[in-house]
């Protein structure tokens, strides 16, 4: 047990690397927030555009969404990081991770929003249009408010799952929490920094996971 | 050119793919008139109503509202629709809004009223259907009859020139039908122009100025309630009336 | 940046010819990984959900803690923890085993949550009817409740399996020679990005049908509300 503690919970090592880990924690949080905002907004924008049912544009959206749902996020990240410089885009690892993960989240979010929009009964469109509201007004005042409600539980779960992928940014040298922990681990020849990082992720994501449970229950009774 | 009619449906045809649902329908509705439409299920009654506010696009023929043809290109259909109220069989209230929110939405967004003005107007409309005390209830807190009365309030709040009713009581429990018919009756007494598709023959007898019998996409017979119900001319009408009244 | 550079970097047939045996090996490793980890995680998840359905209070708290813990930790962190932590502790686990452990822990939590929701969607009357005919609780669960429960949550199960297959690419970080790892090794051999794109294309061909299927199922699920 002592050996275990020395290897995984060495307080002295932990204290030494705590400042670095906290720096990494902030990078992780910043990346996570950027991805959430960008992904959810872009996803909604795509779903709204799709509602106009313009054939060519819809094909493009579905194609984009399918590709980003089918490819592993790490593959996308690595391609962005190693292949984009070849076509002249030299983004930092942070920007690569931000863009790549945002596109992944946007794709999943678009599908969820779209499922929500199509689930709103046709009569809602007709009632609204019969009072003179335009297509766009109907979409924003009548359909989306109902759709968003249905989409909140799956969207929360998906957002958490994709945001956890910020840890993948360690593969492309972003100085987020896992990268810092791995560097410290190598220096200290001790696993405690990794334990700290794990605790850091729990601090960020456990409240969100518990929140998602609560959301699921709250919205489940509604119907 | 408008002859003073509120609605004029001229040689209206509508097909869904190969299925010809309306085969040349002609209807005129004069101001303050209540035109009652009966006919078997699938005969095209809903389609005819929905062509009148372009929820369905007619295949050919025209629909004139106060003499203006709304089927030609370039009309501002959203503005026209504010003059044509519609009440649906399944109410179609917005579940995420309160009763007053349902009524006020188009007042604010289409008529561009300020919130206060829109809500005053919405309260008036709700009072008109006897439901002002439910203004802050959501649709799922209301009975079917109350929901349909809110839907009527949503239509009358726009001060339309005509209201189209598509089987407004068919989805209601029998004991709730009366309250909705009472509201419709009082609207008629106030001189509202109405087109009503329904199976409530008693209401037709009491309130309708004219009754149209539709079958297989055509208007087979038309006349006053007495002419249609007591002095039926066509065999198809007689068969239909026998079917709906003997139970 | 000219056409020749682009072709060399992204459409380099010569490099494909050179490295395709590596990519093929990676592909088979990915398949092997999925075929092991998928069933392991799914069965563990069903066990978790079944135990949960017995409604033993303290045990359910333990299960919830387990599930939420592993849903909060990024799988990569878990994998690195197991892969680098255990050897430092004196336990030498091969990368493949570390990957198996990490993904089973991770995916069992997700599968467990889904199956639990499925079981809760089945009316108590089903269990009672089965028990009334003399089946014991486990039999009633296996023959009556679970089959219906799994059908109700089939889209979520498929979706989770898709995510699991995609997540196996993370094993590349601990040098397990699966598809992404072999693509990166190849990339360093031929100095261009073509192997990466080929790997991406393989993932796409493999997973796109599942994505299409899911789109349909998810829309149907939501519309039934
Ligand atoms: N959107 C549509 N697409 C195809 N067929 C339709 C559509 N709407 C109505 N129909 C068909 O048109 C016919 C008339 O329908 P409807 O106008 O609803 O009749 P009613 O209201 O008299 O019962 C029916 O055969 C119906 O199946
Ligand atoms: Mg009808």
XYZ file of C-alpha atoms and ligand atoms in Angstrom:
723
model
C 0.000 0.000 0.000
C 2.869 2.343 0.823
C 4.517 1.503 -2.457
C 1.284 2.291 -4.194
C 0.979 5.631 -2.436
C 4.587 6.494 -3.209
C 4.039 5.772 -6.870
C 0.625 7.296 -7.437
C 0.103 9.756 -4.591
C 3.513 11.200 -3.716
C 2.550 14.437 -2.001
C 5.970 15.955 -2.377
C 5.995 15.328 -6.136
C 2.446 16.567 -6.356
C 3.278 19.805 -4.635
C 6.242 20.377 -6.918
C 4.234 19.959 -10.120
C 0.957 21.455 -8.973
C 1.592 24.912 -10.510
C 2.393 23.372 -13.909
C -0.675 21.157 -13.768
C -2.846 24.153 -12.931
C -1.447 26.003 -15.938
C -2.412 22.988 -18.031
C -5.835 22.915 -16.425
C -6.511 26.449 -17.624
C -5.503 25.560 -21.156
C -7.839 22.546 -21.028
C -10.706 24.682 -19.750
C -10.107 27.386 -22.363
C -9.999 24.825 -25.157
C -13.107 23.093 -23.838
C -15.125 26.314 -23.630
C -14.059 27.437 -27.085
C -15.004 24.071 -28.558
C -18.396 24.019 -26.836
C -19.388 27.511 -27.951
C -18.068 27.183 -31.497
C -19.407 23.675 -32.002
C -22.906 24.296 -30.685
C -23.352 27.588 -32.539
C -21.998 26.224 -35.815
C -24.144 23.097 -35.462
C -27.263 25.197 -34.950
C -26.394 27.387 -37.916
C -26.014 24.307 -40.122
C -29.348 22.878 -38.965
C -31.102 26.176 -39.668
C -29.568 26.365 -43.136
C -30.637 22.783 -43.729
C -34.235 23.699 -42.876
C -34.401 25.733 -46.083
C -34.177 22.448 -48.000
C -31.933 23.686 -50.786
C -30.786 20.503 -52.411
C -27.133 21.228 -53.174
C -26.503 22.890 -49.843
C -28.176 20.074 -47.936
C -26.070 17.473 -49.696
C -22.959 19.423 -48.719
C -24.084 19.686 -45.109
C -24.961 16.004 -44.853
C -21.642 15.067 -46.452
C -19.678 17.249 -44.059
C -21.599 16.008 -41.037
C -21.243 12.359 -42.006
C -17.491 12.606 -42.513
C -16.921 14.289 -39.174
C -19.145 11.783 -37.414
C -17.474 8.786 -39.024
C -13.823 9.747 -38.546
C -12.156 9.275 -35.158
C -11.417 12.708 -33.649
C -7.776 11.757 -33.178
C -7.448 10.997 -36.885
C -8.950 14.395 -37.712
C -6.647 16.102 -35.253
C -3.536 14.403 -36.625
C -4.505 15.165 -40.215
C -5.140 18.816 -39.376
C -1.835 19.073 -37.588
C 0.380 17.258 -40.081
C -1.378 17.825 -43.376
C -2.604 21.413 -43.197
C 0.908 22.949 -43.180
C 1.447 21.306 -46.557
C -1.320 23.427 -48.060
C 0.055 26.493 -46.346
C -2.048 26.588 -43.194
C 0.344 26.680 -40.271
C -1.959 26.669 -37.313
C -0.704 26.160 -33.799
C -1.630 22.910 -32.096
C -4.168 24.803 -30.003
C -5.943 26.254 -33.026
C -5.869 22.865 -34.767
C -7.477 21.218 -31.762
C -10.027 24.005 -31.410
C -11.079 23.875 -35.053
C -11.023 20.085 -35.367
C -13.018 19.393 -32.212
C -15.441 22.236 -32.950
C -16.175 20.738 -36.349
C -16.764 17.338 -34.755
C -19.128 18.798 -32.165
C -20.871 20.912 -34.811
C -21.542 17.787 -36.868
C -23.076 15.856 -34.011
C -24.993 18.922 -32.850
C -26.360 19.547 -36.343
C -27.759 16.019 -36.520
C -29.372 16.380 -33.108
C -30.868 19.815 -33.841
C -32.096 18.566 -37.191
C -33.741 15.528 -35.637
C -35.394 17.951 -33.215
C -36.614 20.245 -35.980
C -38.090 17.403 -38.013
C -39.778 15.999 -34.913
C -41.893 19.129 -34.472
C -45.365 18.351 -35.757
C -46.366 19.700 -39.169
C -49.442 21.324 -37.610
C -47.164 23.707 -35.728
C -45.761 25.010 -39.007
C -49.250 25.335 -40.460
C -50.743 27.104 -37.458
C -47.926 29.609 -37.432
C -47.915 30.208 -41.183
C -51.729 30.597 -41.130
C -51.337 33.611 -38.831
C -48.938 35.232 -41.266
C -45.554 34.389 -39.745
C -42.903 33.801 -42.399
C -40.863 30.603 -42.765
C -37.936 32.066 -40.858
C -40.120 33.547 -38.115
C -41.900 30.222 -37.724
C -38.561 28.429 -37.520
C -37.230 30.743 -34.819
C -40.304 31.485 -32.710
C -42.298 28.275 -33.004
C -40.215 25.327 -34.175
C -36.743 25.819 -32.712
C -37.926 26.533 -29.143
C -39.719 23.185 -29.199
C -36.868 21.399 -30.941
C -34.208 22.707 -28.575
C -36.111 21.329 -25.603
C -36.085 17.824 -27.082
C -32.455 18.102 -28.027
C -31.045 19.193 -24.691
C -30.463 15.744 -23.149
C -28.682 14.156 -26.138
C -26.837 17.388 -26.803
C -25.505 17.564 -23.246
C -24.224 14.009 -23.367
C -22.616 14.491 -26.732
C -21.021 17.769 -25.750
C -19.428 16.207 -22.688
C -18.138 13.229 -24.655
C -16.589 15.408 -27.345
C -15.177 17.962 -24.953
C -13.347 15.174 -23.135
C -11.395 14.817 -26.370
C -9.458 17.954 -25.468
C -7.081 15.422 -23.874
C -6.271 14.269 -27.413
C -4.616 17.623 -28.018
C -1.667 16.244 -26.039
C -0.840 14.230 -29.144
C -0.238 17.414 -31.122
C 1.830 19.159 -28.467
C -0.775 21.471 -26.988
C 0.305 22.376 -23.474
C -2.938 21.221 -21.894
C -3.247 19.279 -18.680
C -2.448 15.803 -19.962
C 0.653 17.005 -21.828
C 1.936 18.769 -18.733
C 1.234 15.700 -16.626
C 3.091 13.432 -19.025
C 6.127 15.729 -19.104
C 6.139 15.895 -15.323
C 5.746 12.147 -15.126
C 8.844 11.690 -17.239
C 10.870 14.136 -15.149
C 9.756 12.797 -11.810
C 9.717 9.121 -12.752
C 6.551 9.033 -10.717
C 2.885 8.674 -11.629
C 1.580 11.267 -9.178
C 1.392 14.123 -11.729
C -0.894 11.929 -13.803
C -3.040 11.363 -10.740
C -3.327 15.120 -10.403
C -4.365 15.429 -14.022
C -6.970 12.714 -13.533
C -8.314 14.647 -10.551
C -8.315 17.772 -12.706
C -10.462 16.053 -15.333
C -12.802 14.799 -12.638
C -13.119 18.357 -11.333
C -14.154 19.557 -14.766
C -16.273 16.693 -16.025
C -17.811 15.020 -12.996
C -20.098 18.003 -12.306
C -21.082 17.995 -15.973
C -21.825 14.268 -15.962
C -23.948 14.670 -12.841
C -25.678 17.644 -14.444
C -26.438 15.530 -17.498
C -28.060 12.894 -15.286
C -30.232 15.568 -13.738
C -31.158 16.996 -17.146
C -32.069 13.560 -18.423
C -34.479 12.959 -15.529
C -35.962 16.439 -15.652
C -36.699 16.254 -19.351
C -37.794 12.625 -19.312
C -40.923 13.436 -17.276
C -42.016 16.157 -19.642
C -43.563 13.846 -22.182
C -64.557 43.160 -59.712
C -64.771 41.836 -56.155
C -68.570 41.940 -56.085
C -68.156 42.590 -52.393
C -67.359 38.923 -51.703
C -64.795 38.165 -49.008
C -63.717 34.893 -50.579
C -64.122 33.721 -54.129
C -62.882 30.313 -55.137
C -62.896 29.952 -58.910
C -62.566 26.616 -60.732
C -60.136 25.307 -58.146
C -58.208 22.161 -59.036
C -55.737 20.351 -56.836
C -53.866 17.112 -57.458
C -51.412 15.235 -55.279
C -49.360 13.366 -57.830
C -51.873 11.341 -59.830
C -54.634 11.807 -57.290
C -57.034 14.539 -58.304
C -58.500 15.769 -55.035
C -60.320 18.924 -56.186
C -61.993 18.829 -59.574
C -63.087 22.392 -60.204
C -64.578 23.884 -57.073
C -66.433 27.219 -57.062
C -67.409 28.935 -53.840
C -68.237 32.496 -52.892
C -68.475 33.785 -49.380
C -70.207 37.121 -48.800
C -69.423 39.387 -45.843
C -70.850 38.148 -42.545
C -71.897 34.895 -44.124
C -71.404 31.506 -42.477
C -70.818 28.879 -45.143
C -70.979 25.341 -43.836
C -69.250 22.508 -45.703
C -70.179 18.863 -45.257
C -69.078 15.744 -47.042
C -67.545 12.315 -46.517
C -64.003 11.892 -45.268
C -61.502 12.241 -48.087
C -63.822 14.288 -50.273
C -61.405 17.248 -50.306
C -62.909 19.588 -47.702
C -59.654 20.205 -45.857
C -57.749 20.601 -49.084
C -60.219 23.226 -50.257
C -59.854 25.197 -47.019
C -56.066 24.898 -47.080
C -55.957 26.202 -50.636
C -57.756 29.321 -49.405
C -54.718 30.436 -47.409
C -52.172 28.655 -49.584
C -51.144 26.031 -47.037
C -51.667 23.989 -50.197
C -50.723 25.414 -53.566
C -53.657 24.979 -56.013
C -52.838 23.125 -59.220
C -55.047 25.514 -61.164
C -57.883 27.938 -60.621
C -57.779 30.927 -58.348
C -58.638 32.114 -54.895
C -59.671 35.743 -54.483
C -59.671 37.455 -51.124
C -61.575 40.735 -51.344
C -61.085 40.507 -55.072
C -57.329 40.038 -54.943
C -56.074 36.836 -56.522
C -53.677 35.311 -53.985
C -52.529 32.503 -56.259
C -50.593 34.746 -58.636
C -46.853 35.166 -58.218
C -45.631 38.097 -56.207
C -48.375 38.418 -53.594
C -47.184 38.862 -50.029
C -48.738 35.697 -48.699
C -47.782 36.389 -45.092
C -49.668 39.681 -45.178
C -52.672 38.032 -46.864
C -52.738 35.317 -44.236
C -53.226 37.865 -41.483
C -56.629 38.501 -43.087
C -57.559 34.796 -43.131
C -57.793 33.053 -39.777
C -57.628 29.294 -39.524
C -58.714 26.903 -36.802
C -57.428 23.338 -37.002
C -58.915 20.036 -35.958
C -55.902 19.292 -33.756
C -55.701 22.853 -32.328
C -51.965 23.159 -33.069
C -51.298 25.425 -30.117
C -47.615 26.110 -29.484
C -46.808 23.935 -26.466
C -43.849 26.049 -25.344
C -45.947 29.197 -24.938
C -48.738 30.224 -22.582
C -52.230 30.815 -23.934
C -51.593 34.522 -24.189
C -48.205 33.885 -25.781
C -49.936 31.809 -28.439
C -52.384 34.588 -29.186
C -49.855 37.430 -29.064
C -47.092 35.894 -31.204
C -48.357 36.945 -34.630
C -49.577 40.283 -33.287
C -46.033 41.089 -32.266
C -44.083 39.504 -35.076
C -46.370 40.117 -38.037
C -48.392 43.130 -36.966
C -45.275 44.472 -35.217
C -47.196 45.579 -32.121
C -45.405 46.509 -28.924
C -45.584 43.858 -26.228
C -48.108 45.792 -24.126
C -50.415 46.509 -27.024
C -50.222 42.918 -28.257
C -51.049 41.561 -24.832
C -54.005 43.913 -24.436
C -55.318 42.686 -27.738
C -54.638 39.056 -26.779
C -56.479 39.482 -23.490
C -59.437 40.896 -25.397
C -59.446 37.881 -27.692
C -59.181 35.454 -24.781
C -62.024 37.255 -23.011
C -64.026 36.898 -26.195
C -63.730 33.086 -25.953
C -64.264 33.131 -22.184
C -60.756 32.106 -21.205
C -59.010 35.219 -19.987
C -58.415 33.594 -16.606
C -56.345 30.909 -18.380
C -54.087 33.441 -20.079
C -50.981 32.180 -18.296
C -51.712 28.456 -18.656
C -49.762 26.293 -21.029
C -51.701 24.204 -23.569
C -51.023 20.965 -21.676
C -52.827 22.455 -18.662
C -56.004 23.068 -20.668
C -58.813 20.726 -21.701
C -59.298 20.056 -25.410
C -62.249 22.440 -25.536
C -60.250 25.181 -23.850
C -57.312 24.597 -26.195
C -59.563 24.960 -29.197
C -61.030 28.179 -27.803
C -57.507 29.549 -27.356
C -56.841 28.591 -30.968
C -59.960 30.536 -31.970
C -58.700 33.486 -29.924
C -55.398 33.243 -31.788
C -57.323 33.558 -35.048
C -59.696 36.372 -34.056
C -56.959 38.454 -32.419
C -55.636 39.184 -35.899
C -59.044 40.690 -36.772
C -59.264 38.612 -39.939
C -61.813 39.153 -42.692
C -62.754 35.478 -42.625
C -61.995 32.469 -40.443
C -61.669 28.956 -41.845
C -62.637 26.162 -39.425
C -61.453 22.646 -40.286
C -63.482 20.217 -38.174
C -62.919 22.288 -35.031
C -64.803 19.891 -32.745
C -63.867 16.505 -34.210
C -61.000 15.912 -31.791
C -63.042 16.824 -28.710
C -64.820 14.721 -26.131
C -68.593 15.110 -26.691
C -69.159 17.111 -23.506
C -66.586 19.715 -24.595
C -68.041 20.303 -28.063
C -70.753 22.654 -26.826
C -68.388 25.297 -25.448
C -66.553 25.586 -28.756
C -69.762 25.729 -30.798
C -71.084 28.419 -28.441
C -68.042 30.569 -29.161
C -68.466 30.038 -32.894
C -72.134 30.933 -32.600
C -71.393 34.182 -30.855
C -68.744 35.045 -33.460
C -71.368 34.586 -36.119
C -73.806 36.785 -34.227
C -71.140 39.496 -34.193
C -70.976 39.310 -37.957
C -67.743 37.366 -38.479
C -67.430 35.787 -41.917
C -66.799 32.068 -41.525
C -66.266 28.905 -43.540
C -66.856 25.851 -41.374
C -66.093 22.247 -42.251
C -67.818 20.102 -39.654
C -70.173 17.234 -38.949
C -72.208 19.176 -36.366
C -75.472 19.237 -38.342
C -77.424 20.853 -35.512
C -75.030 23.773 -35.557
C -75.393 24.013 -39.326
C -79.158 24.067 -39.033
C -79.015 26.833 -36.401
C -76.184 28.991 -37.619
C -75.343 28.431 -41.277
C -76.472 30.756 -44.040
C -75.586 28.229 -46.703
C -74.549 24.586 -46.714
C -72.316 22.975 -49.352
C -72.149 19.220 -49.818
C -68.829 18.049 -51.194
C -68.060 14.618 -52.586
C -65.071 13.316 -54.528
C -63.610 16.743 -55.079
C -66.748 18.435 -56.294
C -69.515 20.469 -54.759
C -72.523 18.301 -55.454
C -75.239 20.346 -53.863
C -75.603 23.752 -52.265
C -78.405 25.651 -50.589
C -79.840 26.935 -47.330
C -79.816 24.518 -44.397
C -83.482 23.820 -44.927
C -82.976 23.087 -48.603
C -80.086 20.718 -47.924
C -81.388 18.930 -44.865
C -85.147 18.917 -45.452
C -85.452 19.093 -49.206
C -82.415 17.178 -50.417
C -82.057 17.049 -54.199
C -79.194 14.638 -54.854
C -79.039 10.948 -54.008
C -75.389 11.246 -52.886
C -76.295 13.957 -50.418
C -79.207 11.926 -49.108
C -76.988 8.860 -48.611
C -74.399 10.897 -46.797
C -76.949 12.542 -44.514
C -78.550 9.183 -43.751
C -75.167 7.792 -42.773
C -74.167 10.633 -40.443
C -77.544 11.104 -38.767
C -78.689 7.550 -38.003
C -76.560 6.665 -35.042
C 2.136 25.098 -53.145
C 1.591 23.578 -56.542
C -0.219 20.600 -57.941
C 2.895 18.431 -57.828
C 3.419 19.091 -54.106
C -0.242 18.362 -53.419
C -0.143 15.151 -55.390
C 3.063 14.081 -53.706
C 1.657 14.793 -50.256
C -1.912 13.634 -50.501
C -2.273 11.320 -53.494
C 1.013 9.505 -53.513
C 0.251 6.146 -55.148
C 3.904 5.105 -54.928
C 3.862 5.450 -51.151
C 0.615 3.558 -50.907
C 2.212 0.716 -52.777
C 5.144 0.892 -50.398
C 3.297 0.991 -47.094
C 0.032 -0.829 -47.719
C 1.185 -3.981 -45.873
C 1.696 -1.833 -42.773
C -1.720 -0.242 -43.125
C -3.310 -3.632 -43.633
C -1.695 -4.915 -40.466
C -2.973 -1.865 -38.634
C -6.445 -2.421 -40.020
C -6.551 -6.012 -38.779
C -5.317 -4.925 -35.371
C -8.115 -2.358 -35.197
C -10.652 -5.024 -36.143
C -9.257 -7.409 -33.554
C -9.376 -4.697 -30.916
C -12.987 -3.832 -31.716
C -14.074 -7.468 -31.723
C -12.603 -7.917 -28.247
C -13.392 -4.616 -26.605
C -16.919 -4.266 -27.997
C -18.324 -7.515 -26.569
C -16.320 -7.146 -23.336
C -17.658 -3.653 -22.680
C -21.185 -4.581 -23.733
C -21.390 -7.662 -21.534
C -19.864 -5.807 -18.579
C -22.396 -3.029 -19.175
C -25.313 -5.477 -19.205
C -24.079 -6.985 -15.953
C -23.832 -3.527 -14.385
C -27.334 -2.619 -15.545
C -28.795 -5.917 -14.352
C -27.271 -5.492 -10.913
C -28.608 -1.940 -10.898
C -32.120 -3.192 -11.596
C -32.106 -5.175 -8.340
C -32.383 -1.830 -6.545
C -29.986 -2.561 -3.741
C -29.426 0.909 -2.418
C -25.767 0.975 -1.424
C -24.779 -1.113 -4.419
C -26.524 1.295 -6.768
C -24.555 4.190 -5.338
C -21.363 2.259 -5.990
C -22.464 1.570 -9.555
C -23.383 5.192 -10.174
C -20.010 6.283 -8.810
C -18.255 3.764 -11.077
C -20.178 4.842 -14.143
C -19.847 8.577 -13.558
C -16.159 8.227 -12.725
C -15.334 6.532 -15.992
C -17.625 8.827 -17.946
C -15.708 11.806 -16.545
C -12.191 10.612 -17.292
C -11.044 10.954 -20.907
C -10.183 7.458 -22.184
C -6.723 8.656 -23.206
C -5.938 9.688 -19.618
C -7.134 6.317 -18.377
C -5.072 4.518 -20.980
C -1.891 6.418 -20.195
C -2.476 5.912 -16.503
C -2.718 2.166 -16.952
C -0.018 1.892 -19.575
C 2.664 3.989 -17.865
C 1.510 3.798 -14.274
C 1.323 0.060 -13.782
C 4.841 -0.691 -15.116
C 6.315 1.970 -12.845
C 4.544 0.171 -10.065
C 6.291 -3.027 -11.112
C 3.403 -4.604 -13.016
C 4.455 -5.116 -16.582
C 1.362 -5.076 -18.777
C 1.699 -5.225 -22.556
C 0.144 -2.276 -24.399
C -2.577 -4.524 -25.794
C -3.715 -5.543 -22.322
C -3.570 -1.951 -21.078
C -5.792 -0.963 -24.008
C -8.234 -3.777 -23.260
C -8.506 -2.784 -19.610
C -8.903 0.924 -20.330
C -11.556 0.485 -22.995
C -13.507 -2.129 -21.084
C -13.687 0.137 -18.035
C -14.654 3.099 -20.178
C -17.159 1.461 -22.504
C -18.826 -0.657 -19.815
C -19.896 2.580 -18.113
C -21.479 3.904 -21.271
C -23.108 0.602 -22.227
C -24.237 0.200 -18.611
C -26.014 3.566 -18.621
C -27.736 2.785 -21.904
C -28.915 -0.678 -20.881
C -30.113 0.727 -17.542
C -32.266 3.266 -19.374
C -33.554 0.430 -21.552
C -34.504 -1.696 -18.557
C -36.251 1.254 -16.935
C -38.310 1.730 -20.105
C -39.908 -1.691 -19.604
C -43.053 -1.789 -17.485
C -42.887 -3.613 -14.179
C -45.733 -5.825 -15.399
C -43.330 -7.649 -17.712
C -41.143 -8.759 -14.831
C -44.214 -9.657 -12.770
C -45.774 -11.698 -15.571
C -42.536 -13.610 -16.051
C -42.126 -14.201 -12.313
C -45.744 -15.339 -12.077
C -44.948 -18.177 -14.467
C -42.173 -19.363 -12.180
C -39.102 -17.810 -13.803
C -36.578 -16.551 -11.292
C -35.370 -12.987 -11.354
C -32.301 -13.610 -13.486
C -34.230 -15.751 -15.954
C -36.974 -13.143 -16.212
C -34.296 -10.545 -16.810
C -32.505 -12.541 -19.499
C -35.517 -13.934 -21.378
C -38.156 -11.251 -20.923
C -36.847 -7.863 -19.852
C -33.426 -7.549 -21.519
C -34.549 -8.492 -25.045
C -37.190 -5.746 -24.979
C -34.903 -3.294 -23.210
C -32.103 -3.757 -25.744
C -34.499 -3.259 -28.626
C -35.748 -0.003 -27.123
C -32.251 1.424 -26.836
C -30.801 -0.102 -29.997
C -29.926 3.274 -31.551
C -27.969 4.317 -28.459
C -26.185 0.965 -28.383
C -25.186 1.294 -32.031
C -24.111 4.879 -31.496
C -21.965 3.887 -28.541
C -20.389 1.085 -30.518
C -19.528 3.553 -33.268
C -17.875 5.806 -30.693
C -15.987 2.848 -29.270
C -14.638 1.824 -32.660
C -13.502 5.384 -33.289
C -11.957 5.573 -29.825
C -9.718 2.574 -30.483
C -7.579 4.964 -32.548
C -6.419 6.342 -29.201
C -4.462 3.131 -28.691
C -1.974 4.546 -31.198
C -0.692 6.827 -28.446
C 0.670 3.849 -26.495
C 2.254 2.470 -29.657
C -0.249 -0.302 -30.204
C 0.092 -1.044 -33.928
C -3.505 -0.340 -34.928
C -4.630 1.540 -38.016
C -3.803 5.100 -36.974
C -0.480 4.068 -35.452
C 0.553 2.257 -38.601
C -0.541 5.218 -40.692
C 1.717 7.504 -38.680
C 4.611 5.065 -38.879
C 4.077 4.910 -42.647
C 3.862 8.668 -42.853
C 7.308 8.943 -41.307
C 8.656 6.326 -43.708
C 7.486 8.029 -46.900
C 7.544 11.661 -45.755
C 4.052 12.502 -46.928
C 0.479 12.608 -45.650
C -0.979 10.029 -48.016
C -0.965 7.130 -45.520
C -2.916 9.273 -43.054
C -5.534 10.008 -45.680
C -5.716 6.347 -46.652
C -6.292 5.457 -43.003
C -9.001 8.104 -42.816
C -10.579 6.675 -45.964
C -10.566 3.203 -44.422
C -12.313 4.501 -41.301
C -14.796 6.311 -43.506
C -15.656 3.265 -45.588
C -15.972 1.163 -42.462
C -18.051 3.576 -40.389
C -20.053 5.659 -42.840
C -22.834 3.040 -43.197
C -23.248 3.031 -39.414
C -23.446 6.829 -39.383
C -26.163 6.779 -42.055
C -28.125 4.122 -40.205
C -27.881 6.129 -36.989
C -29.137 9.331 -38.589
C -32.293 7.530 -39.556
C -32.803 5.771 -36.254
C -32.190 8.916 -34.203
C -34.624 10.972 -36.212
C -37.255 8.273 -35.889
C -36.699 8.076 -32.121
C -37.132 11.790 -31.619
C -40.167 12.002 -33.858
C -41.954 9.378 -31.805
C -42.155 11.820 -28.909
N -50.465 16.191 -48.638
C -51.164 15.227 -49.282
N -50.512 14.354 -50.080
C -51.200 13.384 -50.727
N -52.517 13.192 -50.616
C -53.220 14.027 -49.834
C -52.571 15.070 -49.115
N -53.507 15.738 -48.405
C -54.692 15.139 -48.682
N -54.513 14.107 -49.533
C -55.577 13.247 -50.078
O -56.551 14.082 -50.621
C -57.831 13.554 -50.397
C -58.701 14.593 -49.741
O -58.205 14.863 -48.452
P -58.866 15.938 -47.499
O -58.914 17.225 -48.196
O -58.104 15.904 -46.231
O -60.318 15.362 -47.281
P -61.364 15.676 -46.149
O -60.875 16.831 -45.360
O -62.615 15.929 -46.890
O -61.485 14.438 -45.319
C -57.661 12.302 -49.576
O -57.728 11.202 -50.439
C -56.292 12.451 -49.007
O -55.710 11.196 -48.830
Mg -60.320 16.929 -43.313
